[in-house]
Amino acid sequence: MVLICRSGARAGQAGRALAAAGLPHLRVLDGMLAWERTSAPVRRGAPRWDPERQVRLVAGSVVRVSVLGSMLVPGLKWVAALLGTGLIVAALTDTCALGLLLGRLPYHRGAGGDLDGVVATLRGDTGRQG
């Protein structure tokens, strides 16, 4: 089995976790970016926006609506100020609450699965009940 992610970091983490679960014969691709630099063939699915780009879109939209809306409802300017403060905190702590919230949307959910069932299948444990 070959594990692949964009940079190789998440695939490496998954490889270590699966190896610890008893699946030592895994290979981790250095990442799709490295693969693409070699001009290797790539088949792409439907394009998706990076989460950071989504955060910028949502944050910018909230600020714009808040500022324009504050002409009618003066208190809306504080929504923009609150969002700006959140972005400052996100930068200082290298975390992003908005990104975490956006990551919970159905758009970001992949195929669900039972990790124990997946590991059992990969090990070839046919007697396991799911």
PDB file of C-alpha atoms in Angstrom:
ATOM      1  CA  MET A   1       0.000   0.000   0.000  1.00  0.00           C
ATOM      2  CA  VAL A   2       1.223   3.467  -0.876  1.00  0.00           C
ATOM      3  CA  LEU A   3       0.130   6.454   1.222  1.00  0.00           C
ATOM      4  CA  ILE A   4      -0.029   9.816  -0.507  1.00  0.00           C
ATOM      5  CA  CYS A   5      -0.829  13.379   0.524  1.00  0.00           C
ATOM      6  CA  ARG A   6       0.119  16.761  -0.869  1.00  0.00           C
ATOM      7  CA  SER A   7       3.451  17.255   0.917  1.00  0.00           C
ATOM      8  CA  GLY A   8       4.098  13.814   2.416  1.00  0.00           C
ATOM      9  CA  ALA A   9       3.680  14.979   6.031  1.00  0.00           C
ATOM     10  CA  ARG A  10       0.179  13.588   6.683  1.00  0.00           C
ATOM     11  CA  ALA A  11       0.926  10.422   4.747  1.00  0.00           C
ATOM     12  CA  GLY A  12       4.019   9.969   6.922  1.00  0.00           C
ATOM     13  CA  GLN A  13       1.932  10.353  10.079  1.00  0.00           C
ATOM     14  CA  ALA A  14      -0.618   7.861   8.780  1.00  0.00           C
ATOM     15  CA  GLY A  15       2.184   5.460   7.841  1.00  0.00           C
ATOM     16  CA  ARG A  16       3.627   5.574  11.348  1.00  0.00           C
ATOM     17  CA  ALA A  17       0.186   5.066  12.903  1.00  0.00           C
ATOM     18  CA  LEU A  18      -0.598   2.132  10.624  1.00  0.00           C
ATOM     19  CA  ALA A  19       2.837   0.604  11.240  1.00  0.00           C
ATOM     20  CA  ALA A  20       2.202   0.873  14.994  1.00  0.00           C
ATOM     21  CA  ALA A  21      -1.115  -0.917  14.397  1.00  0.00           C
ATOM     22  CA  GLY A  22       0.748  -3.848  12.859  1.00  0.00           C
ATOM     23  CA  LEU A  23       0.986  -2.893   9.184  1.00  0.00           C
ATOM     24  CA  PRO A  24       4.737  -2.511   8.570  1.00  0.00           C
ATOM     25  CA  HIS A  25       4.794  -3.001   4.778  1.00  0.00           C
ATOM     26  CA  LEU A  26       3.589   0.444   3.784  1.00  0.00           C
ATOM     27  CA  ARG A  27       5.241   2.944   1.478  1.00  0.00           C
ATOM     28  CA  VAL A  28       4.884   6.701   1.774  1.00  0.00           C
ATOM     29  CA  LEU A  29       5.164   8.817  -1.353  1.00  0.00           C
ATOM     30  CA  ASP A  30       7.205  11.976  -0.696  1.00  0.00           C
ATOM     31  CA  GLY A  31       4.111  13.942  -1.636  1.00  0.00           C
ATOM     32  CA  MET A  32       2.198  14.939  -4.725  1.00  0.00           C
ATOM     33  CA  LEU A  33       4.238  18.128  -4.998  1.00  0.00           C
ATOM     34  CA  ALA A  34       7.441  16.080  -5.312  1.00  0.00           C
ATOM     35  CA  TRP A  35       5.721  13.687  -7.735  1.00  0.00           C
ATOM     36  CA  GLU A  36       4.576  16.573  -9.943  1.00  0.00           C
ATOM     37  CA  ARG A  37       8.096  18.114  -9.967  1.00  0.00           C
ATOM     38  CA  THR A  38       9.294  14.950 -11.743  1.00  0.00           C
ATOM     39  CA  SER A  39       6.621  15.502 -14.444  1.00  0.00           C
ATOM     40  CA  ALA A  40       5.030  12.166 -13.486  1.00  0.00           C
ATOM     41  CA  PRO A  41       1.455  11.635 -14.693  1.00  0.00           C
ATOM     42  CA  VAL A  42      -1.373  12.872 -12.462  1.00  0.00           C
ATOM     43  CA  ARG A  43      -5.107  12.255 -12.744  1.00  0.00           C
ATOM     44  CA  ARG A  44      -7.058  14.921 -10.899  1.00  0.00           C
ATOM     45  CA  GLY A  45     -10.541  14.748  -9.456  1.00  0.00           C
ATOM     46  CA  ALA A  46     -12.837  17.686  -8.951  1.00  0.00           C
ATOM     47  CA  PRO A  47     -10.793  20.730  -7.885  1.00  0.00           C
ATOM     48  CA  ARG A  48     -11.276  22.021  -4.342  1.00  0.00           C
ATOM     49  CA  TRP A  49     -10.193  25.233  -2.731  1.00  0.00           C
ATOM     50  CA  ASP A  50      -7.518  25.031  -0.055  1.00  0.00           C
ATOM     51  CA  PRO A  51      -8.927  25.660   3.442  1.00  0.00           C
ATOM     52  CA  GLU A  52      -6.787  28.800   3.785  1.00  0.00           C
ATOM     53  CA  ARG A  53      -8.371  30.221   0.637  1.00  0.00           C
ATOM     54  CA  GLN A  54     -11.823  29.429   2.013  1.00  0.00           C
ATOM     55  CA  VAL A  55     -10.984  31.227   5.264  1.00  0.00           C
ATOM     56  CA  ARG A  56      -9.882  34.312   3.324  1.00  0.00           C
ATOM     57  CA  LEU A  57     -13.133  34.272   1.323  1.00  0.00           C
ATOM     58  CA  VAL A  58     -15.355  33.935   4.391  1.00  0.00           C
ATOM     59  CA  ALA A  59     -13.393  36.461   6.478  1.00  0.00           C
ATOM     60  CA  GLY A  60     -13.305  38.997   3.661  1.00  0.00           C
ATOM     61  CA  SER A  61     -17.012  38.552   2.986  1.00  0.00           C
ATOM     62  CA  VAL A  62     -17.933  38.994   6.655  1.00  0.00           C
ATOM     63  CA  VAL A  63     -15.809  42.149   6.919  1.00  0.00           C
ATOM     64  CA  ARG A  64     -17.270  43.603   3.721  1.00  0.00           C
ATOM     65  CA  VAL A  65     -20.887  42.874   4.703  1.00  0.00           C
ATOM     66  CA  SER A  66     -20.271  44.178   8.235  1.00  0.00           C
ATOM     67  CA  VAL A  67     -18.730  47.447   7.037  1.00  0.00           C
ATOM     68  CA  LEU A  68     -21.374  48.047   4.360  1.00  0.00           C
ATOM     69  CA  GLY A  69     -24.168  46.950   6.706  1.00  0.00           C
ATOM     70  CA  SER A  70     -22.899  49.277   9.440  1.00  0.00           C
ATOM     71  CA  MET A  71     -24.218  52.171   7.340  1.00  0.00           C
ATOM     72  CA  LEU A  72     -27.707  50.923   8.234  1.00  0.00           C
ATOM     73  CA  VAL A  73     -26.929  49.193  11.539  1.00  0.00           C
ATOM     74  CA  PRO A  74     -23.935  50.938  13.163  1.00  0.00           C
ATOM     75  CA  GLY A  75     -23.224  48.038  15.536  1.00  0.00           C
ATOM     76  CA  LEU A  76     -22.288  45.715  12.656  1.00  0.00           C
ATOM     77  CA  LYS A  77     -18.840  47.303  12.511  1.00  0.00           C
ATOM     78  CA  TRP A  78     -18.037  45.352  15.683  1.00  0.00           C
ATOM     79  CA  VAL A  79     -18.537  42.075  13.806  1.00  0.00           C
ATOM     80  CA  ALA A  80     -15.718  43.148  11.476  1.00  0.00           C
ATOM     81  CA  ALA A  81     -13.606  44.175  14.496  1.00  0.00           C
ATOM     82  CA  LEU A  82     -14.222  40.807  16.177  1.00  0.00           C
ATOM     83  CA  LEU A  83     -13.277  38.916  13.038  1.00  0.00           C
ATOM     84  CA  GLY A  84     -10.135  41.025  12.658  1.00  0.00           C
ATOM     85  CA  THR A  85      -9.187  40.212  16.244  1.00  0.00           C
ATOM     86  CA  GLY A  86      -9.748  36.530  15.540  1.00  0.00           C
ATOM     87  CA  LEU A  87      -7.436  36.718  12.529  1.00  0.00           C
ATOM     88  CA  ILE A  88      -4.744  38.395  14.633  1.00  0.00           C
ATOM     89  CA  VAL A  89      -5.023  35.665  17.281  1.00  0.00           C
ATOM     90  CA  ALA A  90      -4.910  33.028  14.538  1.00  0.00           C
ATOM     91  CA  ALA A  91      -1.682  34.510  13.188  1.00  0.00           C
ATOM     92  CA  LEU A  92      -0.043  34.826  16.620  1.00  0.00           C
ATOM     93  CA  THR A  93      -0.985  31.297  17.742  1.00  0.00           C
ATOM     94  CA  ASP A  94      -0.731  29.591  14.338  1.00  0.00           C
ATOM     95  CA  THR A  95      -4.256  28.226  14.800  1.00  0.00           C
ATOM     96  CA  CYS A  96      -7.452  29.050  12.992  1.00  0.00           C
ATOM     97  CA  ALA A  97     -10.847  28.587  14.596  1.00  0.00           C
ATOM     98  CA  LEU A  98     -12.586  29.641  11.378  1.00  0.00           C
ATOM     99  CA  GLY A  99     -10.601  27.053   9.435  1.00  0.00           C
ATOM    100  CA  LEU A 100     -11.570  24.370  11.943  1.00  0.00           C
ATOM    101  CA  LEU A 101     -15.233  25.344  11.631  1.00  0.00           C
ATOM    102  CA  LEU A 102     -15.084  25.327   7.835  1.00  0.00           C
ATOM    103  CA  GLY A 103     -13.357  21.931   7.978  1.00  0.00           C
ATOM    104  CA  ARG A 104     -16.468  20.467   9.618  1.00  0.00           C
ATOM    105  CA  LEU A 105     -18.688  21.309   6.671  1.00  0.00           C
ATOM    106  CA  PRO A 106     -19.994  18.359   4.604  1.00  0.00           C
ATOM    107  CA  TYR A 107     -17.889  19.624   1.677  1.00  0.00           C
ATOM    108  CA  HIS A 108     -14.771  18.504   3.548  1.00  0.00           C
ATOM    109  CA  ARG A 109     -15.968  15.108   4.683  1.00  0.00           C
ATOM    110  CA  GLY A 110     -14.462  12.210   2.858  1.00  0.00           C
ATOM    111  CA  ALA A 111     -15.733   8.681   2.846  1.00  0.00           C
ATOM    112  CA  GLY A 112     -16.365   7.590   6.408  1.00  0.00           C
ATOM    113  CA  GLY A 113     -14.870   4.445   7.721  1.00  0.00           C
ATOM    114  CA  ASP A 114     -14.225   2.327  10.761  1.00  0.00           C
ATOM    115  CA  LEU A 115     -10.469   2.545  11.410  1.00  0.00           C
ATOM    116  CA  ASP A 116     -10.372  -0.833  13.180  1.00  0.00           C
ATOM    117  CA  GLY A 117     -12.229  -2.379  10.258  1.00  0.00           C
ATOM    118  CA  VAL A 118      -9.838  -0.820   7.747  1.00  0.00           C
ATOM    119  CA  VAL A 119      -6.791  -2.077   9.671  1.00  0.00           C
ATOM    120  CA  ALA A 120      -8.312  -5.554   9.975  1.00  0.00           C
ATOM    121  CA  THR A 121      -9.006  -5.625   6.242  1.00  0.00           C
ATOM    122  CA  LEU A 122      -5.459  -4.508   5.455  1.00  0.00           C
ATOM    123  CA  ARG A 123      -4.067  -7.213   7.738  1.00  0.00           C
ATOM    124  CA  GLY A 124      -6.253  -9.787   6.051  1.00  0.00           C
ATOM    125  CA  ASP A 125      -8.195 -10.598   9.232  1.00  0.00           C
ATOM    126  CA  THR A 126     -11.281 -12.182   7.692  1.00  0.00           C
ATOM    127  CA  GLY A 127     -12.740 -13.423  10.972  1.00  0.00           C
ATOM    128  CA  ARG A 128     -13.298  -9.935  12.403  1.00  0.00           C
ATOM    129  CA  GLN A 129     -16.873  -8.848  12.860  1.00  0.00           C
ATOM    130  CA  GLY A 130     -17.542  -5.212  11.804  1.00  0.00           C
TER     131      GLY A 130
END
